[in-house]
Amino acid sequence: MGDVATTKDDLDDLLSDEAINRPFSYYRKLRDIHPVYWNARWNGWIVTGYDAVVAGYRDAQRLSSDRFSGPFASEMRRSATNFEQLIGFLSRFFVWKDPPYHTSMRMLVNKAFTPKSVELIRPRVQSLVRELAEPLRGREDVDFMADFAFTLPVVVIAEFLGIPPEARFEVREWSDDLGAVVFTRGNDESRMEKGEAAMRKLVDFLRPIVRERIRSPQEDLLTRLATAEENGERLDEDDVIGNAVLMVFAGHETTMNLLANGIAAFDAFPDEWQRLRADPTLVRAATEEILRFDGPIKALGRWAKESFEFQGRQIKEGDRVLLVQHAGNHDPAAFENPDALDIGRTPNRHAAFGQGIHTCLGAPLARLEVQEALSFLAEQFTSIEVLDEELRYHPTVVARSLQRLHVRFHEA
C-alpha cells in the first residue's frame, strides 16, 4: 500500500519536529516520493501536490467533510458520551457537513455573512490597527501575539457578531479552549474536558443574546444569522449558536496566526518589507502571498465515500485523505521559486482558503484585517526584527500556529 522508501518510517510522523517546525522540507520529501502518499501511522493518504490538493477540495461528491460519519466518526461517538454539549454543537458546524445539509446551511449563513457587510467595517478595522500599533513604538521587545495579533481579530469578530465589549476577552478564552479540540493540539491532553466546559459557557452566554436579537434586531451578524431566511427555511436557535461559536474561534484563531506568520515571513525576507513600504498598492497582493507562503491552516481531512482512482492512486471506500494545502502552495509545479516570499507574485492561485463548496466563508474578513494591518505597519515601521532565536509552532496537523513571536519594530 504505497511506497517503499528507506526514510518512510521517519516520514510517517505528522507531529515530528520537522513536520511541525519545518513543514516546507517535510512535505517536500513526501511530495518527492508521491504527491498522494500512503501514511501507515495516520492510516490514510497525505496529499501534497498542488493539483491533487485542489482536485481533492473540489471533489465533494467522493470526498466527504462529515466528521460524524465515516472513519472520523468513531472518536466522535466515543467522545459524545462524556462530552455531550461539545460534540452536540460541533455537529452543527456546517463546515463539517456534506450536501444537502451543508448546502442549505451555507446558503443561510451566506445571507448573514456577506462581503458587503464585511467591507462596511473596514474603517473600524483601520482605527483598531492604529490603536494597537501605537504602543509598539520604541519598545525593545514586543510580544506580537499578545499585543497585536491576539487582540485585533478578537475585537473585530466580537464587534461584527454583536458580542458585548465587556465579554469579548472571556469569549476569546473559551474560543481558545475550543480551538485545541478542533485543531487537535497534540500537547494538550485535557483538551476535550476544557472544550466541553468552554462550549457550555459559550452556549449559555450566547443563547440569551440570540433570543434578544430576534426580539430586538441590531446591525450585527448574530441578528443576521438569527433572521436569515431562504425558501422559507431559517436556522433554528441551536444552529445559530453553533455557527456563531464556529465564527468566533475560526474568525479569531486563523487571523491571529496569519498575522503572526506574515510578520515572521517578512523578517525572513526583509527586502519584501522594503518593497511593500515603497509601493503600498502591493498590500492586497502581499496578503495573498502570505496566505500562500505560510497560511494559518496547513491541512484538512476528508474521507472517501466510494472507491476511485485519484492521481494514479487507488483510494478505497472509507480511506482517510489529508489535503495539505500548505504543501500544495509550495509545489514547484504550480509556483515558481515556491519557498521564497514574493509579494508581487502573479498569478497567485493559492489554496490557503480551500477550494470548492467548502471555500472559507470568512476569507474576506481575514483578508481585510491583514491588509489593514500590513498597510499601517509598513507605513510606520522601517523594518521588523524577530527576536526569538528559533520559531516554534504548536504541534497540530491542521493549524500553522506559532507558540510565541517576540519582535522589535524599527522606525526611521
Coordinates of C-alpha atoms in Angstrom, one line a residue:
M1 CA 0.0 0.0 0.0
G2 CA 2.0 3.0 -1.1
D3 CA 5.8 3.4 -1.3
V4 CA 8.8 1.6 -0.1
A5 CA 11.5 4.1 0.9
T6 CA 14.3 3.9 3.4
T7 CA 13.1 7.1 5.0
K8 CA 9.4 6.1 5.1
D9 CA 9.2 5.4 8.9
D10 CA 10.7 8.8 9.6
L11 CA 8.1 10.5 7.3
D12 CA 5.0 8.9 8.8
D13 CA 5.1 11.1 12.0
L14 CA 2.9 14.1 11.2
L15 CA 3.7 15.6 14.6
S16 CA 7.5 15.2 14.3
D17 CA 9.7 18.2 14.9
E18 CA 10.4 18.6 11.2
A19 CA 6.7 18.2 10.3
I20 CA 5.6 20.9 12.8
N21 CA 8.6 23.4 12.7
R22 CA 10.0 22.8 9.2
P23 CA 7.0 21.8 7.1
F24 CA 8.4 23.1 3.8
S25 CA 11.2 20.4 3.9
Y26 CA 9.0 17.7 5.5
Y27 CA 6.2 17.9 2.9
R28 CA 8.6 18.3 0.0
K29 CA 10.0 14.9 0.9
L30 CA 6.5 13.4 0.8
R31 CA 5.8 15.1 -2.4
D32 CA 9.0 13.9 -4.0
I33 CA 8.0 10.3 -3.2
H34 CA 4.5 10.8 -4.5
P35 CA 2.0 13.8 -4.3
V36 CA -0.5 11.3 -2.9
Y37 CA 1.4 9.4 -0.2
W38 CA 0.2 6.5 2.0
N39 CA 1.0 7.1 5.7
A40 CA 0.7 3.9 7.6
R41 CA 0.8 5.6 11.0
W42 CA -2.0 8.0 10.2
N43 CA -3.7 5.2 8.3
G44 CA -4.6 7.4 5.3
W45 CA -3.4 9.3 2.3
I46 CA -1.4 12.5 2.6
V47 CA -2.0 14.8 -0.4
T48 CA 0.8 17.3 -1.0
G49 CA 0.8 18.2 -4.8
Y50 CA -1.0 21.4 -5.7
D51 CA -3.2 19.9 -8.5
A52 CA -4.1 17.0 -6.2
V53 CA -5.0 19.2 -3.3
V54 CA -7.2 21.4 -5.4
A55 CA -8.8 18.4 -7.1
G56 CA -9.5 16.9 -3.6
Y57 CA -11.1 20.0 -2.3
R58 CA -13.3 20.3 -5.4
D59 CA -14.4 16.6 -5.3
A60 CA -17.1 16.9 -2.6
Q61 CA -19.0 14.1 -4.5
R62 CA -16.5 11.5 -3.5
L63 CA -14.5 13.0 -0.6
S64 CA -16.6 13.8 2.5
S65 CA -16.1 16.5 5.1
D66 CA -18.5 14.9 7.5
R67 CA -16.8 14.3 10.9
F68 CA -19.8 12.4 12.2
S69 CA -19.8 9.5 9.8
G70 CA -17.1 7.5 8.1
P71 CA -13.6 6.9 9.7
F72 CA -13.6 10.1 11.8
A73 CA -16.9 9.2 13.4
S74 CA -15.8 6.6 16.0
E75 CA -13.8 9.1 18.0
M76 CA -16.8 11.5 17.9
R77 CA -19.1 8.7 19.1
R78 CA -16.8 7.8 21.9
S79 CA -16.5 11.4 22.9
A80 CA -20.2 12.1 22.8
T81 CA -20.9 10.1 25.9
N82 CA -18.6 12.2 28.1
F83 CA -18.7 15.5 26.2
E84 CA -22.3 15.8 25.2
Q85 CA -22.5 19.6 24.8
L86 CA -19.2 19.9 23.0
I87 CA -20.0 17.1 20.4
G88 CA -23.6 18.2 20.1
F89 CA -22.7 21.7 19.0
L90 CA -19.7 20.7 16.9
S91 CA -22.1 18.5 15.0
R92 CA -23.9 21.7 13.9
F93 CA -20.8 23.2 12.3
F94 CA -21.8 23.4 8.6
V95 CA -18.2 23.2 7.6
W96 CA -18.2 19.6 8.9
K97 CA -21.2 18.6 6.8
D98 CA -21.9 17.4 3.3
P99 CA -24.7 18.4 0.9
P100 CA -27.6 18.7 1.1
Y101 CA -27.4 19.8 4.8
H102 CA -24.2 21.8 4.1
T103 CA -25.8 23.5 1.0
S104 CA -28.9 24.7 2.8
M105 CA -26.9 25.8 5.9
R106 CA -24.2 27.6 3.9
M107 CA -26.9 29.4 1.9
L108 CA -28.4 30.7 5.1
V109 CA -25.1 31.7 6.7
N110 CA -24.0 33.3 3.4
K111 CA -27.0 35.6 3.7
A112 CA -25.7 36.8 7.0
F113 CA -22.0 36.9 6.3
T114 CA -21.7 38.9 3.0
P115 CA -18.7 40.6 1.5
K116 CA -20.6 43.8 1.6
S117 CA -21.2 43.6 5.4
V118 CA -17.5 42.8 5.9
E119 CA -16.4 45.8 3.8
L120 CA -18.5 48.1 5.8
I121 CA -16.3 47.5 8.9
R122 CA -13.0 48.5 7.1
P123 CA -12.9 52.0 8.8
R124 CA -13.4 50.4 12.2
V125 CA -10.5 47.9 11.5
Q126 CA -8.3 50.8 10.4
S127 CA -9.0 52.6 13.6
L128 CA -8.3 49.4 15.7
V129 CA -5.0 48.8 13.8
R130 CA -3.8 52.3 14.6
E131 CA -4.9 52.0 18.3
L132 CA -3.0 48.7 18.7
A133 CA 0.1 49.8 16.7
E134 CA 0.9 52.9 18.7
P135 CA 2.1 51.1 21.8
L136 CA 4.5 49.1 19.7
R137 CA 6.7 52.2 19.1
G138 CA 10.1 52.4 20.7
R139 CA 9.9 49.1 22.6
E140 CA 12.8 46.8 22.8
D141 CA 10.7 43.7 22.9
V142 CA 7.1 43.4 21.6
D143 CA 5.1 40.2 22.3
F144 CA 3.4 40.4 18.9
M145 CA 0.9 37.6 19.6
A146 CA -0.4 39.1 22.9
D147 CA -0.1 42.8 22.0
F148 CA -1.4 42.8 18.4
A149 CA -2.2 39.5 16.6
F150 CA -4.4 38.2 19.5
T151 CA -6.3 41.4 20.1
L152 CA -7.2 42.7 16.6
P153 CA -9.2 39.7 15.4
V154 CA -10.9 39.0 18.7
V155 CA -12.2 42.6 18.8
V156 CA -13.2 42.6 15.2
I157 CA -15.1 39.3 15.2
A158 CA -16.7 40.1 18.6
E159 CA -18.0 43.5 17.3
F160 CA -19.0 42.0 13.9
L161 CA -21.0 39.3 15.7
G162 CA -22.5 41.7 18.3
I163 CA -20.9 40.4 21.4
P164 CA -20.9 43.0 24.2
P165 CA -17.4 44.6 24.6
E166 CA -17.0 43.7 28.3
A167 CA -17.3 39.9 27.4
R168 CA -15.0 39.7 24.3
F169 CA -11.9 38.5 26.1
E170 CA -13.7 35.9 28.1
V171 CA -15.3 34.7 24.9
R172 CA -11.8 34.6 23.4
E173 CA -10.6 32.4 26.2
W174 CA -13.4 29.9 25.7
S175 CA -12.8 30.0 22.0
D176 CA -9.1 29.1 22.5
D177 CA -10.1 26.0 24.5
L178 CA -12.3 25.0 21.6
G179 CA -9.5 25.6 19.2
A180 CA -7.4 23.0 21.0
V181 CA -10.2 20.4 20.2
V182 CA -10.9 21.5 16.6
F183 CA -7.2 21.8 15.6
T184 CA -6.3 18.7 17.8
R185 CA -3.3 20.2 19.6
G186 CA -1.2 17.1 20.4
N187 CA 0.4 18.5 23.5
D188 CA -2.9 19.2 25.4
E189 CA -4.2 16.0 27.0
S190 CA -7.1 17.7 28.7
R191 CA -8.4 19.5 25.6
M192 CA -11.7 17.6 25.5
E193 CA -12.5 18.4 29.1
K194 CA -11.6 22.1 28.5
G195 CA -13.6 22.1 25.3
E196 CA -16.7 20.7 27.0
A197 CA -16.5 23.4 29.7
A198 CA -15.8 26.1 27.1
M199 CA -18.8 25.0 24.9
R200 CA -21.2 25.1 27.8
K201 CA -20.0 28.6 28.7
L202 CA -20.3 29.9 25.2
V203 CA -23.8 28.4 24.6
D204 CA -25.0 29.7 28.0
F205 CA -23.6 33.1 27.1
L206 CA -24.9 33.3 23.5
R207 CA -28.4 31.9 23.9
P208 CA -30.0 34.9 25.7
I209 CA -28.2 37.3 23.2
V210 CA -29.6 35.4 20.2
R211 CA -33.1 35.5 21.7
E212 CA -32.8 39.2 22.4
R213 CA -31.7 39.8 18.7
I214 CA -34.8 38.0 17.5
R215 CA -37.0 40.3 19.7
S216 CA -34.9 43.5 19.0
P217 CA -32.8 43.2 15.8
Q218 CA -29.4 45.0 15.7
E219 CA -26.9 45.7 12.9
D220 CA -24.7 42.7 13.6
L221 CA -24.0 39.2 12.4
L222 CA -25.9 37.5 15.3
T223 CA -29.1 39.3 14.2
R224 CA -28.5 38.3 10.5
L225 CA -27.9 34.7 11.4
A226 CA -31.0 34.6 13.6
T227 CA -33.2 36.1 11.0
A228 CA -31.7 34.8 7.7
E229 CA -34.3 33.0 5.5
E230 CA -34.1 31.0 2.3
N231 CA -37.1 29.4 0.7
G232 CA -39.0 29.6 3.9
E233 CA -36.1 28.0 5.9
R234 CA -34.4 29.6 8.9
L235 CA -31.7 28.4 11.2
D236 CA -33.0 27.1 14.5
E237 CA -31.7 28.6 17.7
D238 CA -29.0 25.9 18.3
D239 CA -27.8 26.2 14.7
V240 CA -27.4 29.9 15.1
I241 CA -25.5 29.4 18.3
G242 CA -23.4 26.6 16.9
N243 CA -22.3 28.5 13.9
A244 CA -21.7 31.7 15.9
V245 CA -19.3 29.6 18.0
L246 CA -17.7 28.4 14.8
M247 CA -17.2 32.0 13.6
V248 CA -15.8 33.2 17.0
F249 CA -12.9 30.7 17.0
A250 CA -12.4 30.4 13.3
G251 CA -12.6 34.2 12.8
H252 CA -10.1 34.7 15.6
E253 CA -7.7 31.8 15.6
T254 CA -6.9 31.7 11.9
T255 CA -6.5 35.5 11.5
M256 CA -4.2 35.7 14.6
N257 CA -2.0 33.0 13.1
L258 CA -2.0 34.6 9.7
L259 CA -0.9 38.0 11.1
A260 CA 1.9 36.4 13.1
N261 CA 3.1 34.1 10.2
G262 CA 3.1 37.2 8.0
I263 CA 5.4 39.1 10.3
A264 CA 7.7 36.1 10.6
A265 CA 7.8 35.8 6.8
F266 CA 8.8 39.5 6.3
D267 CA 11.6 39.1 8.9
A268 CA 12.9 36.2 6.8
F269 CA 12.6 38.2 3.6
P270 CA 13.3 41.8 4.6
D271 CA 13.6 43.1 1.1
E272 CA 9.9 42.3 0.6
W273 CA 9.1 44.6 3.5
Q274 CA 11.0 47.4 1.8
R275 CA 9.2 46.6 -1.4
L276 CA 5.8 47.0 0.4
R277 CA 6.9 50.2 2.0
A278 CA 8.0 51.6 -1.4
D279 CA 4.7 50.6 -3.1
P280 CA 1.7 50.4 -0.7
T281 CA -0.5 49.4 -3.5
L282 CA 1.0 45.9 -3.2
V283 CA -0.7 45.3 0.1
R284 CA -3.5 43.1 -1.4
A285 CA -1.0 41.0 -3.4
A286 CA 1.2 40.8 -0.3
T287 CA -1.7 39.4 1.8
E288 CA -2.4 36.7 -0.9
E289 CA 1.3 35.9 -0.9
I290 CA 1.4 35.5 2.9
L291 CA -1.6 33.2 2.6
R292 CA 0.3 31.1 0.1
F293 CA 3.6 31.2 1.8
D294 CA 2.6 30.4 5.3
G295 CA -1.2 30.4 5.7
P296 CA -2.9 29.6 9.1
I297 CA -4.4 26.3 8.0
K298 CA -1.9 23.6 6.9
A299 CA -4.3 20.7 6.1
L300 CA -7.9 19.5 6.4
G301 CA -9.2 15.9 6.5
R302 CA -11.6 14.2 4.2
W303 CA -12.7 10.5 3.7
A304 CA -13.7 8.5 0.7
K305 CA -17.4 7.8 0.2
E306 CA -16.6 5.4 -2.6
S307 CA -13.5 3.7 -4.1
F308 CA -11.9 5.6 -7.0
E309 CA -8.6 6.3 -8.7
F310 CA -7.1 9.6 -7.6
Q311 CA -3.9 11.0 -9.1
G312 CA -2.8 7.5 -10.0
R313 CA -3.6 6.0 -6.6
Q314 CA -6.4 3.6 -5.8
I315 CA -8.4 5.2 -3.0
K316 CA -10.7 2.7 -1.2
E317 CA -14.1 3.5 0.2
G318 CA -13.6 4.7 3.8
D319 CA -10.0 5.7 3.4
R320 CA -8.9 8.9 5.1
V321 CA -7.4 11.7 3.0
L322 CA -5.5 14.6 4.3
L323 CA -5.4 17.6 1.9
V324 CA -2.3 19.6 2.7
Q325 CA -2.8 23.0 1.2
H326 CA 0.4 24.2 2.9
A327 CA 2.3 21.7 0.8
G328 CA 0.3 22.4 -2.4
N329 CA 1.1 26.1 -2.0
H330 CA 4.8 25.2 -2.1
D331 CA 4.7 22.8 -5.1
P332 CA 7.2 24.0 -7.7
A333 CA 5.0 22.5 -10.4
A334 CA 2.5 25.3 -9.5
F335 CA 4.6 28.1 -8.2
E336 CA 8.0 29.4 -9.3
N337 CA 10.5 29.5 -6.5
P338 CA 7.8 28.5 -4.1
D339 CA 9.8 28.7 -0.9
A340 CA 10.5 32.4 -1.4
L341 CA 8.2 35.2 -0.4
D342 CA 7.3 37.3 -3.4
I343 CA 4.7 40.0 -2.7
G344 CA 4.2 40.8 -6.3
R345 CA 3.6 37.2 -7.3
T346 CA 1.0 36.9 -10.1
P347 CA -0.9 34.8 -10.8
N348 CA -1.3 33.5 -7.2
R349 CA -3.9 30.8 -7.2
H350 CA -3.1 29.6 -3.7
A351 CA -5.3 27.1 -1.9
A352 CA -5.0 28.7 1.6
F353 CA -8.8 29.1 1.9
G354 CA -9.6 25.7 0.4
Q355 CA -11.5 25.3 -2.9
G356 CA -14.9 24.2 -4.0
I357 CA -18.1 24.2 -1.8
H358 CA -16.1 24.5 1.4
T359 CA -14.0 27.5 0.5
C360 CA -13.6 29.5 3.7
L361 CA -16.6 31.8 4.3
G362 CA -14.5 34.1 6.5
A363 CA -11.9 34.8 3.8
P364 CA -13.0 38.4 3.1
L365 CA -12.8 39.3 6.8
A366 CA -9.3 37.7 7.3
R367 CA -8.0 39.5 4.1
L368 CA -9.4 42.8 5.2
E369 CA -7.7 42.6 8.7
V370 CA -4.4 41.6 7.3
Q371 CA -4.4 44.2 4.5
E372 CA -5.1 47.0 7.0
A373 CA -2.5 45.7 9.5
L374 CA 0.2 45.4 6.8
S375 CA -0.7 48.8 5.3
F376 CA -0.3 50.7 8.6
L377 CA 2.7 48.8 10.0
A378 CA 4.7 49.1 6.7
E379 CA 3.9 52.8 6.6
Q380 CA 5.1 53.4 10.2
F381 CA 8.0 51.0 10.7
T382 CA 11.1 50.8 8.5
S383 CA 11.9 47.2 9.5
I384 CA 10.8 44.2 11.6
E385 CA 13.3 42.2 13.7
V386 CA 12.2 38.8 15.1
L387 CA 13.9 38.4 18.5
D388 CA 13.2 34.6 19.0
E389 CA 16.3 32.5 18.3
E390 CA 14.1 29.8 16.9
L391 CA 10.4 29.9 15.9
R392 CA 8.4 27.0 17.4
Y393 CA 4.9 26.0 16.4
H394 CA 2.0 24.3 18.2
P395 CA 2.0 20.5 17.5
T396 CA -1.1 20.2 15.3
V397 CA -1.6 18.7 11.9
V398 CA -4.3 21.2 10.9
A399 CA -3.1 24.6 12.1
R400 CA 0.1 26.6 11.4
S401 CA 0.3 28.3 14.8
L402 CA 3.3 30.0 16.4
Q403 CA 3.8 29.4 20.1
R404 CA 5.3 32.8 20.6
L405 CA 6.6 35.7 18.5
H406 CA 8.7 38.5 20.0
V407 CA 9.8 41.3 17.7
R408 CA 11.2 44.8 17.6
F409 CA 9.7 47.3 15.2
H410 CA 12.2 49.8 13.9
E411 CA 11.4 53.4 13.0
A412 CA 13.5 55.8 10.9

